[in-house]
C-alpha cells in the first residue's frame, strides 16, 4: 500500500523488514518505518498524516510477534533523542526508548529502587504500555506521568488514572506514542540495589531460557485480572504449570518450541516463522483447554498480516 507521507526531519524508510528488530527474529515488513528526530518532528508528522493510516509504535520488540506478511502501517520506533535518563531525588525521567535495564542501573546509582526493571529486556515505552513487572513490582507502582503524542499530533501528558493499569496492560489510546516517562521509586543504598539486581539476573538465568530467542512469557498466568496487577505473584495457577500438566513442555511446531527450561516461554530454535510460533501457541491453548478447561490468554502481542 502506498501512502502520501508528510516530510520529516528524522528517517522514513519504506518496506522495512521488522524481523531483525524483534526478539523472536520473525515477521514481515512494515509499509513505512519512521524514526522521528524529536517530539516536534513526531507531532508534526502525526498531525499531517492522513487519519486513516494506521500507526504502530514499537519498542525493542521483546513482547511482539510480527506476522510473516508484515504490517500495513507506519511503524514508529523512537531512538536517539528519546533515550536520555535523568534522576533528581527519588524521581527518574526517562525517554521512552531508554532500555529498562539502563534506567534501573542509573536509578540504582542514585539510590532509587527501580530494580525490577533490570531484568526486563524492553524499553520504557513498552514497559508502560504493558505495565511490565516482576519480582513483586510493576510499572504501575512507580509510574508518575507520561508525555505522549496522540495519533492526531497533540502533545499531552497522561497520569496513572488515564492509563488505568491492569495486569500486563494499560489503556494507552490507539496510535498514541509515549515519548518520556516520569517514575518515582523508594530510596535505598546504591550498593544494596546493585547486589539485588545481580541476584535477580542470576535467578533469571537459572530458571528461564535467557539465551534463546523468546518474547518472555507467552501467556498470562490464568489468575484473572486485578487493578493492582499483583495477582500473578500470589496465584497458584501459573501458565507454565497448566502447560506442563497438559504434557506440552518442549512441544514443537516447525522451528517453534515451548522451552524445555520454562514451559511458558516460546522460543525460535533457529528457522521459525511467525506462523510456526503463533500456530504453536494456538495448539497449546487448544490442548490446555481440552485437558483442563482453562483458556490461556496471550501475553505476547501478535500484530500484522499472515504471509
Ligand atoms: C527474556 C524475556 C523476559 C521477559 N520478562 C518479562 C517480565 O519479567 N515481566 C514483563 O512484564 N515482561 C517481560 N518480558 C516481556 C517484555 O520485555 C515486556 O513486555 C516489555 O515491557 C516490552 O517492551 P518493548 O520495548 O520490547 O515493547 P515492544 O515489544 O516493542 O511492544 C510492546 C507493546 O508496547 C507498545 N509500545 C512500545 N513502545 C511504545 C511507545 N513508545 N509508545 C506507545 N506504545 C509503545 C507496542 O505498540 C506494543 O503494543 C520479557 C521478554 C523477554 C524476551
PDB file of C-alpha atoms and ligand atoms in Angstrom, residues 23 56-64 78 96 100 119-123 125-127 129-134 168 172 176-178 204 208 210 214-217 265 299 301, ligand 1:
ATOM      1  CA  UNK A  23      13.465 -10.578  19.931  1.00  0.00           C
ATOM      2  CA  UNK A  56       2.001   1.281  15.321  1.00  0.00           C
ATOM      3  CA  UNK A  57       4.577   2.360  17.892  1.00  0.00           C
ATOM      4  CA  UNK A  58       7.131  -0.309  18.702  1.00  0.00           C
ATOM      5  CA  UNK A  59       9.828  -0.539  21.334  1.00  0.00           C
ATOM      6  CA  UNK A  60      12.585  -3.136  21.099  1.00  0.00           C
ATOM      7  CA  UNK A  61      10.177  -5.916  20.123  1.00  0.00           C
ATOM      8  CA  UNK A  62      10.608  -8.063  23.227  1.00  0.00           C
ATOM      9  CA  UNK A  63       6.880  -8.742  23.532  1.00  0.00           C
ATOM     10  CA  UNK A  64       5.920  -8.994  19.876  1.00  0.00           C
ATOM     11  CA  UNK A  78      11.999   6.020  18.868  1.00  0.00           C
ATOM     12  CA  UNK A  96      10.613   6.049  26.081  1.00  0.00           C
ATOM     13  CA  UNK A 100      14.642  -0.734  31.201  1.00  0.00           C
ATOM     14  CA  UNK A 119      15.908  -7.973  34.050  1.00  0.00           C
ATOM     15  CA  UNK A 120      13.085  -6.926  31.722  1.00  0.00           C
ATOM     16  CA  UNK A 121      14.586  -6.650  28.230  1.00  0.00           C
ATOM     17  CA  UNK A 122      12.283  -3.936  26.836  1.00  0.00           C
ATOM     18  CA  UNK A 123      12.400  -0.151  26.626  1.00  0.00           C
ATOM     19  CA  UNK A 125       7.670   2.955  26.462  1.00  0.00           C
ATOM     20  CA  UNK A 126       6.891  -0.760  26.145  1.00  0.00           C
ATOM     21  CA  UNK A 127       7.174  -1.176  29.918  1.00  0.00           C
ATOM     22  CA  UNK A 129       2.216   0.125  27.718  1.00  0.00           C
ATOM     23  CA  UNK A 130       2.470  -3.433  29.079  1.00  0.00           C
ATOM     24  CA  UNK A 131       2.558  -2.496  32.799  1.00  0.00           C
ATOM     25  CA  UNK A 132       5.703  -4.613  32.866  1.00  0.00           C
ATOM     26  CA  UNK A 133       6.793  -6.093  36.142  1.00  0.00           C
ATOM     27  CA  UNK A 134       8.473  -8.896  38.011  1.00  0.00           C
ATOM     28  CA  UNK A 168       0.099  -6.636  31.762  1.00  0.00           C
ATOM     29  CA  UNK A 172      -2.990   3.890  26.164  1.00  0.00           C
ATOM     30  CA  UNK A 176      -0.506   7.278  20.835  1.00  0.00           C
ATOM     31  CA  UNK A 177       3.277   7.288  21.170  1.00  0.00           C
ATOM     32  CA  UNK A 178       4.829   7.563  24.634  1.00  0.00           C
ATOM     33  CA  UNK A 204      16.548 -15.413  35.649  1.00  0.00           C
ATOM     34  CA  UNK A 208      14.402 -19.003  32.145  1.00  0.00           C
ATOM     35  CA  UNK A 210      17.510 -16.102  28.671  1.00  0.00           C
ATOM     36  CA  UNK A 214      11.876 -15.590  23.031  1.00  0.00           C
ATOM     37  CA  UNK A 215       9.395 -12.871  23.927  1.00  0.00           C
ATOM     38  CA  UNK A 216       9.194 -13.703  27.624  1.00  0.00           C
ATOM     39  CA  UNK A 217       6.031 -15.280  28.981  1.00  0.00           C
ATOM     40  CA  UNK A 265       8.463 -19.388  27.151  1.00  0.00           C
ATOM     41  CA  UNK A 299       0.663 -12.133  26.744  1.00  0.00           C
ATOM     42  CA  UNK A 301       1.206  -9.287  21.245  1.00  0.00           C
TER      43      UNK A 301
HETATM   44  C1  LIG B   1      13.566 -12.961  28.004  1.00  0.00           C
HETATM   45  C2  LIG B   1      12.375 -12.076  28.278  1.00  0.00           C
HETATM   46  C3  LIG B   1      11.940 -11.901  29.576  1.00  0.00           C
HETATM   47  C4  LIG B   1      10.820 -11.084  29.846  1.00  0.00           C
HETATM   48  N1  LIG B   1      10.421 -10.916  31.142  1.00  0.00           N
HETATM   49  C5  LIG B   1       9.394 -10.079  31.430  1.00  0.00           C
HETATM   50  C6  LIG B   1       8.984  -9.850  32.787  1.00  0.00           C
HETATM   51  O1  LIG B   1       9.553 -10.382  33.736  1.00  0.00           O
HETATM   52  N2  LIG B   1       7.951  -9.020  33.023  1.00  0.00           N
HETATM   53  C7  LIG B   1       7.290  -8.406  31.991  1.00  0.00           C
HETATM   54  O2  LIG B   1       6.354  -7.644  32.277  1.00  0.00           O
HETATM   55  N3  LIG B   1       7.641  -8.606  30.700  1.00  0.00           N
HETATM   56  C8  LIG B   1       8.681  -9.423  30.399  1.00  0.00           C
HETATM   57  N4  LIG B   1       9.036  -9.636  29.085  1.00  0.00           N
HETATM   58  C9  LIG B   1       8.234  -9.037  28.003  1.00  0.00           C
HETATM   59  C10 LIG B   1       8.717  -7.654  27.512  1.00  0.00           C
HETATM   60  O3  LIG B   1      10.099  -7.461  27.765  1.00  0.00           O
HETATM   61  C11 LIG B   1       7.912  -6.522  28.144  1.00  0.00           C
HETATM   62  O4  LIG B   1       6.543  -6.610  27.804  1.00  0.00           O
HETATM   63  C12 LIG B   1       8.447  -5.152  27.685  1.00  0.00           C
HETATM   64  O5  LIG B   1       7.884  -4.150  28.508  1.00  0.00           O
HETATM   65  C13 LIG B   1       8.147  -4.828  26.224  1.00  0.00           C
HETATM   66  O6  LIG B   1       8.884  -3.665  25.873  1.00  0.00           O
HETATM   67  P1  LIG B   1       9.387  -3.424  24.381  1.00  0.00           P
HETATM   68  O7  LIG B   1      10.111  -2.134  24.346  1.00  0.00           O
HETATM   69  O8  LIG B   1      10.134  -4.599  23.887  1.00  0.00           O
HETATM   70  O9  LIG B   1       7.982  -3.284  23.620  1.00  0.00           O
HETATM   71  P2  LIG B   1       7.501  -3.992  22.251  1.00  0.00           P
HETATM   72  O10 LIG B   1       7.539  -5.480  22.414  1.00  0.00           O
HETATM   73  O11 LIG B   1       8.215  -3.417  21.102  1.00  0.00           O
HETATM   74  O12 LIG B   1       5.968  -3.512  22.224  1.00  0.00           O
HETATM   75  C14 LIG B   1       5.051  -3.991  23.191  1.00  0.00           C
HETATM   76  C15 LIG B   1       3.817  -3.079  23.196  1.00  0.00           C
HETATM   77  O13 LIG B   1       4.198  -1.790  23.679  1.00  0.00           O
HETATM   78  C16 LIG B   1       3.835  -0.797  22.727  1.00  0.00           C
HETATM   79  N5  LIG B   1       4.874   0.249  22.762  1.00  0.00           N
HETATM   80  C17 LIG B   1       6.210   0.091  22.801  1.00  0.00           C
HETATM   81  N6  LIG B   1       6.828   1.286  22.845  1.00  0.00           N
HETATM   82  C18 LIG B   1       5.858   2.224  22.825  1.00  0.00           C
HETATM   83  C19 LIG B   1       5.848   3.649  22.838  1.00  0.00           C
HETATM   84  N7  LIG B   1       6.975   4.381  22.881  1.00  0.00           N
HETATM   85  N8  LIG B   1       4.645   4.276  22.815  1.00  0.00           N
HETATM   86  C20 LIG B   1       3.493   3.582  22.774  1.00  0.00           C
HETATM   87  N9  LIG B   1       3.439   2.230  22.756  1.00  0.00           N
HETATM   88  C21 LIG B   1       4.613   1.559  22.780  1.00  0.00           C
HETATM   89  C22 LIG B   1       3.768  -1.507  21.390  1.00  0.00           C
HETATM   90  O14 LIG B   1       2.889  -0.832  20.493  1.00  0.00           O
HETATM   91  C23 LIG B   1       3.211  -2.843  21.820  1.00  0.00           C
HETATM   92  O15 LIG B   1       1.816  -2.721  21.978  1.00  0.00           O
HETATM   93  C24 LIG B   1      10.141 -10.448  28.783  1.00  0.00           C
HETATM   94  C25 LIG B   1      10.612 -10.609  27.463  1.00  0.00           C
HETATM   95  C26 LIG B   1      11.708 -11.418  27.215  1.00  0.00           C
HETATM   96  C27 LIG B   1      12.215 -11.563  25.793  1.00  0.00           C
END
